[in-house]
């Protein structure tokens, strides 16, 4: 049994994101996105090809993406200033 390390799990949302826990400095396990009652979904499967399409609200996806970027400290890759959440002394 593994422990989930949630990076996005607001109580009012049907969308969540997590990784299985690791004791390494940087968790490289796959990211899992859990969506309860998606607006739309489609599963295509044949012998050599599998595809899953899931639709969620765009604003909810924004929140999930921002939480992921904060967890992974990707602020430099996004070209923005470093904020308080990353310990910047320049941030108010």
C-alpha atoms as an extended CHARMM CRD file, in Angstrom:
* protein
*
        92  EXT
         1         1  UNK       CA              0.0000000000        0.0000000000        0.0000000000  PROA      1               0.0000000000
         2         2  UNK       CA              1.3040000000        3.4280000000       -0.8830000000  PROA      2               0.0000000000
         3         3  UNK       CA              0.5910000000        6.8860000000        0.4730000000  PROA      3               0.0000000000
         4         4  UNK       CA             -0.7130000000        9.6230000000       -1.7890000000  PROA      4               0.0000000000
         5         5  UNK       CA              1.1240000000       12.9470000000       -1.7490000000  PROA      5               0.0000000000
         6         6  UNK       CA             -1.6310000000       15.3750000000       -2.8010000000  PROA      6               0.0000000000
         7         7  UNK       CA             -0.5410000000       18.6740000000       -4.3600000000  PROA      7               0.0000000000
         8         8  UNK       CA             -4.0970000000       19.7240000000       -5.2480000000  PROA      8               0.0000000000
         9         9  UNK       CA             -7.1610000000       18.6020000000       -3.3120000000  PROA      9               0.0000000000
        10        10  UNK       CA             -9.5420000000       21.4500000000       -2.4270000000  PROA      10              0.0000000000
        11        11  UNK       CA            -12.6410000000       20.1900000000       -0.5810000000  PROA      11              0.0000000000
        12        12  UNK       CA            -15.0380000000       22.0290000000       -2.9210000000  PROA      12              0.0000000000
        13        13  UNK       CA            -13.5060000000       20.5040000000       -6.0670000000  PROA      13              0.0000000000
        14        14  UNK       CA            -14.1020000000       17.2480000000       -7.9160000000  PROA      14              0.0000000000
        15        15  UNK       CA            -10.5530000000       17.4500000000       -9.3250000000  PROA      15              0.0000000000
        16        16  UNK       CA             -7.4070000000       16.3660000000       -7.5090000000  PROA      16              0.0000000000
        17        17  UNK       CA             -3.7710000000       15.7210000000       -8.2950000000  PROA      17              0.0000000000
        18        18  UNK       CA             -1.2520000000       13.5540000000       -6.4620000000  PROA      18              0.0000000000
        19        19  UNK       CA              1.8300000000       11.3540000000       -6.6580000000  PROA      19              0.0000000000
        20        20  UNK       CA              2.5790000000        8.2020000000       -4.7450000000  PROA      20              0.0000000000
        21        21  UNK       CA              4.8780000000        9.2010000000       -1.9010000000  PROA      21              0.0000000000
        22        22  UNK       CA              8.6190000000        8.7710000000       -2.1420000000  PROA      22              0.0000000000
        23        23  UNK       CA             11.4330000000        9.4610000000        0.2870000000  PROA      23              0.0000000000
        24        24  UNK       CA             13.6820000000       10.9400000000       -2.4150000000  PROA      24              0.0000000000
        25        25  UNK       CA             14.3930000000       14.6880000000       -2.4160000000  PROA      25              0.0000000000
        26        26  UNK       CA             12.4370000000       15.1430000000       -5.6550000000  PROA      26              0.0000000000
        27        27  UNK       CA              9.4920000000       12.8380000000       -6.2740000000  PROA      27              0.0000000000
        28        28  UNK       CA              9.7440000000       11.4630000000       -9.8220000000  PROA      28              0.0000000000
        29        29  UNK       CA              6.7560000000        9.1060000000       -9.5870000000  PROA      29              0.0000000000
        30        30  UNK       CA              4.0320000000        9.5900000000      -12.1990000000  PROA      30              0.0000000000
        31        31  UNK       CA              1.4510000000       12.2800000000      -11.4920000000  PROA      31              0.0000000000
        32        32  UNK       CA             -2.1020000000       11.0600000000      -11.1190000000  PROA      32              0.0000000000
        33        33  UNK       CA             -5.0980000000       13.2900000000      -11.7660000000  PROA      33              0.0000000000
        34        34  UNK       CA             -8.3440000000       12.1670000000      -10.2170000000  PROA      34              0.0000000000
        35        35  UNK       CA            -11.5920000000       13.6060000000      -11.5780000000  PROA      35              0.0000000000
        36        36  UNK       CA            -14.9550000000       12.7410000000      -10.0800000000  PROA      36              0.0000000000
        37        37  UNK       CA            -17.8190000000       13.0150000000      -12.5470000000  PROA      37              0.0000000000
        38        38  UNK       CA            -15.9120000000       14.6110000000      -15.4660000000  PROA      38              0.0000000000
        39        39  UNK       CA            -17.8950000000       16.8540000000      -17.7800000000  PROA      39              0.0000000000
        40        40  UNK       CA            -16.9750000000       14.5620000000      -20.6510000000  PROA      40              0.0000000000
        41        41  UNK       CA            -14.7200000000       11.5560000000      -21.1420000000  PROA      41              0.0000000000
        42        42  UNK       CA            -13.7820000000        9.0780000000      -23.8420000000  PROA      42              0.0000000000
        43        43  UNK       CA            -11.7190000000        5.8920000000      -23.7230000000  PROA      43              0.0000000000
        44        44  UNK       CA            -10.3270000000        4.4400000000      -26.9570000000  PROA      44              0.0000000000
        45        45  UNK       CA             -8.6600000000        1.0740000000      -26.8410000000  PROA      45              0.0000000000
        46        46  UNK       CA             -7.4980000000       -1.4580000000      -29.3700000000  PROA      46              0.0000000000
        47        47  UNK       CA             -4.6540000000       -3.9820000000      -29.4260000000  PROA      47              0.0000000000
        48        48  UNK       CA             -1.8410000000       -1.4470000000      -29.8590000000  PROA      48              0.0000000000
        49        49  UNK       CA             -3.3540000000        1.9140000000      -28.9640000000  PROA      49              0.0000000000
        50        50  UNK       CA             -4.9350000000        3.3360000000      -25.8040000000  PROA      50              0.0000000000
        51        51  UNK       CA             -6.2030000000        6.8880000000      -25.3290000000  PROA      51              0.0000000000
        52        52  UNK       CA             -8.1470000000        8.6120000000      -22.5700000000  PROA      52              0.0000000000
        53        53  UNK       CA             -9.7100000000       12.0410000000      -23.0280000000  PROA      53              0.0000000000
        54        54  UNK       CA            -11.2130000000       13.8450000000      -20.0430000000  PROA      54              0.0000000000
        55        55  UNK       CA            -12.8370000000       17.2740000000      -19.9840000000  PROA      55              0.0000000000
        56        56  UNK       CA            -12.7240000000       19.5010000000      -16.9040000000  PROA      56              0.0000000000
        57        57  UNK       CA            -13.5310000000       23.1320000000      -16.3180000000  PROA      57              0.0000000000
        58        58  UNK       CA            -10.7120000000       25.3890000000      -17.6290000000  PROA      58              0.0000000000
        59        59  UNK       CA            -10.5290000000       27.4470000000      -14.4190000000  PROA      59              0.0000000000
        60        60  UNK       CA            -10.2720000000       24.2670000000      -12.3550000000  PROA      60              0.0000000000
        61        61  UNK       CA             -7.4290000000       23.0850000000      -14.6020000000  PROA      61              0.0000000000
        62        62  UNK       CA             -5.7100000000       26.4630000000      -14.0690000000  PROA      62              0.0000000000
        63        63  UNK       CA             -5.8340000000       25.8970000000      -10.3110000000  PROA      63              0.0000000000
        64        64  UNK       CA             -4.4310000000       22.3710000000      -10.7080000000  PROA      64              0.0000000000
        65        65  UNK       CA             -1.6210000000       23.5940000000      -12.9860000000  PROA      65              0.0000000000
        66        66  UNK       CA             -0.6770000000       26.4310000000      -10.6170000000  PROA      66              0.0000000000
        67        67  UNK       CA             -0.5600000000       24.0210000000       -7.6670000000  PROA      67              0.0000000000
        68        68  UNK       CA              1.7180000000       21.6990000000       -9.6720000000  PROA      68              0.0000000000
        69        69  UNK       CA              4.0640000000       24.5440000000      -10.6610000000  PROA      69              0.0000000000
        70        70  UNK       CA              4.3140000000       25.6560000000       -7.0290000000  PROA      70              0.0000000000
        71        71  UNK       CA              4.9820000000       22.1060000000       -5.8140000000  PROA      71              0.0000000000
        72        72  UNK       CA              7.7590000000       21.6300000000       -8.3750000000  PROA      72              0.0000000000
        73        73  UNK       CA              9.0730000000       25.2050000000       -7.9040000000  PROA      73              0.0000000000
        74        74  UNK       CA              8.8720000000       25.9200000000      -11.6370000000  PROA      74              0.0000000000
        75        75  UNK       CA              8.6590000000       29.7110000000      -11.2530000000  PROA      75              0.0000000000
        76        76  UNK       CA             11.9180000000       30.3200000000      -13.1580000000  PROA      76              0.0000000000
        77        77  UNK       CA             10.7640000000       28.1580000000      -16.0600000000  PROA      77              0.0000000000
        78        78  UNK       CA              7.5960000000       30.2500000000      -16.2740000000  PROA      78              0.0000000000
        79        79  UNK       CA              9.5500000000       33.4950000000      -16.5120000000  PROA      79              0.0000000000
        80        80  UNK       CA              7.8370000000       35.1510000000      -13.5860000000  PROA      80              0.0000000000
        81        81  UNK       CA              9.1750000000       36.7200000000      -10.4330000000  PROA      81              0.0000000000
        82        82  UNK       CA              9.6830000000       34.5960000000       -7.3620000000  PROA      82              0.0000000000
        83        83  UNK       CA              6.8850000000       35.1490000000       -4.8610000000  PROA      83              0.0000000000
        84        84  UNK       CA              6.4900000000       34.6880000000       -1.1340000000  PROA      84              0.0000000000
        85        85  UNK       CA              5.4950000000       31.0660000000       -1.5620000000  PROA      85              0.0000000000
        86        86  UNK       CA              9.0380000000       30.3580000000       -2.7890000000  PROA      86              0.0000000000
        87        87  UNK       CA             10.7570000000       32.4050000000       -0.0880000000  PROA      87              0.0000000000
        88        88  UNK       CA             11.7110000000       35.4700000000       -2.1020000000  PROA      88              0.0000000000
        89        89  UNK       CA             13.1130000000       38.3430000000       -0.0410000000  PROA      89              0.0000000000
        90        90  UNK       CA             11.8900000000       40.7290000000       -2.7950000000  PROA      90              0.0000000000
        91        91  UNK       CA              8.2630000000       39.7650000000       -2.3670000000  PROA      91              0.0000000000
        92        92  UNK       CA              5.9930000000       41.9220000000       -0.1720000000  PROA      92              0.0000000000
